[in-house]
Amino acid sequence: MKTNTLTTHGFVIKQLPTATAFIDTNFKLIYASYKWIEYFNLEYHSSLSKHLFEIFTDADKEWQECLEKCFKGNTEQGLQSTKNTAGKEKWFEWSNVPWYDDEENIIGAIIQTDDVTHRIASELKLDKLENLLKDQSEISKVGTWEYNLITEQVTWSEMTKKIHGVAKDFKPNLESALNFYKRGHSRNTAAMLVHNGIDKGESWNIKSQIITPRGKEKWVVSAGKPLYKDGKVTRLIGTFQDISTQVEAEIKTEESAQLLRTLIDNLPLNVYIKDAESRKVLVNQSECDYLGVTNPKELIGKTDADLYGEEIATISRDEDLHVMNSKKSIIAKRTVNIKKDGKSTSFLTSKLPWLDIHGQSQGIIGISLDITELIQKEDQLRDLINVTAIQNKKLINFAHIVSHNLRSHTANFSMLLDFLINEKVAEEKTRIMDMLSHASVNLMDTLENLNEVVDISTNVNLEKKPIGLNEQITKVEQSLSAFLHKNKVKLTNHIPDDITVKAVPAYIESIVLNLMTNAVKYKHPDRDPRIILSARKLEDNTILFSIQDNGVGIDLNKYGKKLFGMYKTFHNNSDARGIGLYLVKNQIEAMGGNIVATSEVDKGSTFSVYFNDKD
Amino acid sequence: MTKINSIYIIDDDAITLFGIKKLLGKIVTCDNIYEFKNGKVAIKTLLHQIELGKEVPDVIFLDINMPIMDGWEFLNEFLKLPIDKKIKINIITSSIDPCDKRRWMEYKAITEHHLDFKNKPIFSIGIEDIIKVRVAS
């Protein structure tokens, strides 16, 4: 009967939907549900009647103790991990209850097992996730917070507390939480945002400053959003991030950038940075001023082709490419830039390769010094040196002339005086005396001539006035009328009445007088003198005045170089002083003009005078 | 008194001409003293003389600074002339320019004629200025 009962029991238990096993007080397995057998991947028949710990060889003592307690009437629960025969770890939750017989005697224990492997795995995962989150929070310094509107409780995560510089057990409330914000803008903004979050359901994300209890200022990003229940805001949750390091770095970067900007904007140099395509990516104030823009943005992205003519742009681009390809700088190269409006500027330009962190060229850094004024000054200086050199040459020439002329006179005086002393014959003495007085007159003449020359050379700055050329011609014509008439001169004047020249009045008179007199003086013996006067304005406003004669002419191949020299005469003419053309040339040059002669022997000569219109 | 056939004085300065003639009169007798105002007329005359087969001068007094053709230009032309006679040429100048002295040395080196250089003023003319003093030759 007992066996029968047992068999019946066994039959029922086998089919239980839960994993259940019955053991006797000797730990022997009496019944087991298929589920249980399956659960532990056992063999049904061979397992029955076996000692429990023969089946579960790795079972710990705790389980045995539990079961023993069970035998004494206790109900025990626990969690156990085991490896099944396939070696796979399984977690199960067991509950052991005493097994009573009909007479309420404990005859063993009923073991019920739940497979919680899956649940445990999930829990582990959650743990891991939590740890991960904590780690992340630690690394990113992002904390969380929550404000429960109903309980008015504020909860801070560990990191949030750390950022605020408070202990782990710190209990914040809304007021104390807001008071961490720096008084003023930060605190006002935070309070307003919390208020708006509650009132209007608005989310926020702001950058502000807090002050820790130790007085340390921190930059934080606090974000928040309301959570609703039944259409009402019940909670605010959010994050709290310490960004002091980033902000400080940002501030430092900004300060460095500001410093650099101030520096390059106040340099008296044009500074620009171009990318690999030679597009401007940075320009300083000087460059903006030079290119006539107020905002640097107007130049960003532009190339030289946008700013200068094609030729200049091509040269510049070639330079850029050279610097980028060779990674070698061009230092202090003299360049000329012509802007599209035609204005030319001279620069001393340096171009340096702009390298990225890998040492590859990503563009060029250009620095240009405007040396236009410097070059102008240099040119002026060079002109001045040239003028001085010419003056110096003239002076030496003049000194030679003076010394030679004075020397020839004094030599004559010495000789004649020597004769006079030794002369016995009275008649001869008188003759020598006559010669001496003649020599004295000559010397005076020479000195006067020289004085005239000195006058011109020293009065370089005599004031020039506009003078009607024809009026001047008429004046000279009148003063020479007797002379012209005597020589039967035929004078033709082609000069337009409106031609005026800028000249020193005394000089122009002397020039016209000398040239006209010469034209008559050196007339051809076989014909009456003919003079043709003409004048015209040239393109550069220079006035060209020409006087053409039909006189004997001069062999310019022979005498060209000496034509305007002092005391050079080229004709057998008794009144040739050799000073006229020298004076004329000096006077014209003193006024910034020029004189040239063309001539053919026996045909005549033409003297062309150029008057410039400068003051 | 030494007798000289022909003397040329080439100088545009009347006083120098007078002086040279006066000083010459003291040491030589010469019936043919010619005066020229510049080098060009002197060369013209010389050419003419040579063409006619007439006598060329024994002595020439030559100024440097003259119009139309100066002393150096005259020398240039003169040295081209077909003259066998060794002529005594006295350069008389008021120039103390070292350049002129250098040019004299240059001409002296390339000519067979006797080339001398004197600075004005001249107070006397010696026989050595008239007669070839190339004793050695």
PDB file of C-alpha atoms in Angstrom, chain A residues 6 17 26 37 74 86 122 129 184 201 246 271 302 366 392 412 419 464 469 473 488 501 506 526 598 603 606:
ATOM      1  CA  LEU A   6       4.418   6.200  -3.317  1.00  0.00           C
ATOM      2  CA  PRO A  17       4.797  22.021 -14.053  1.00  0.00           C
ATOM      3  CA  ASN A  26      18.929  10.952   4.267  1.00  0.00           C
ATOM      4  CA  ILE A  37      15.237  16.435 -14.062  1.00  0.00           C
ATOM      5  CA  ASN A  74      11.954  25.426   8.854  1.00  0.00           C
ATOM      6  CA  ALA A  86      26.927  20.491 -20.101  1.00  0.00           C
ATOM      7  CA  SER A 122      19.967  40.736 -16.399  1.00  0.00           C
ATOM      8  CA  LEU A 129      25.528  49.281 -16.698  1.00  0.00           C
ATOM      9  CA  GLY A 184      24.021  87.764 -10.182  1.00  0.00           C
ATOM     10  CA  GLY A 201       7.177  73.101 -18.786  1.00  0.00           C
ATOM     11  CA  GLN A 246      37.082  73.369 -21.120  1.00  0.00           C
ATOM     12  CA  VAL A 271      49.888  90.261 -42.480  1.00  0.00           C
ATOM     13  CA  LYS A 302      39.556  86.037 -51.883  1.00  0.00           C
ATOM     14  CA  GLY A 366      52.602  86.489 -45.715  1.00  0.00           C
ATOM     15  CA  ASN A 392      80.165 118.948 -58.851  1.00  0.00           C
ATOM     16  CA  ASN A 412     100.419 138.036 -69.770  1.00  0.00           C
ATOM     17  CA  PHE A 419     109.373 143.474 -70.623  1.00  0.00           C
ATOM     18  CA  LYS A 464      59.690 131.209 -62.755  1.00  0.00           C
ATOM     19  CA  LEU A 469      56.900 133.747 -75.841  1.00  0.00           C
ATOM     20  CA  ILE A 473      60.510 137.771 -79.084  1.00  0.00           C
ATOM     21  CA  LYS A 488      69.423 142.435 -93.754  1.00  0.00           C
ATOM     22  CA  VAL A 501      56.589 129.362 -71.147  1.00  0.00           C
ATOM     23  CA  ALA A 506      65.942 137.671 -67.144  1.00  0.00           C
ATOM     24  CA  ASP A 526      77.085 134.171 -99.657  1.00  0.00           C
ATOM     25  CA  THR A 598      71.281 120.299 -85.056  1.00  0.00           C
ATOM     26  CA  LYS A 603      73.381 125.032 -94.669  1.00  0.00           C
ATOM     27  CA  THR A 606      68.676 124.815 -85.510  1.00  0.00           C
TER      28      THR A 606
END
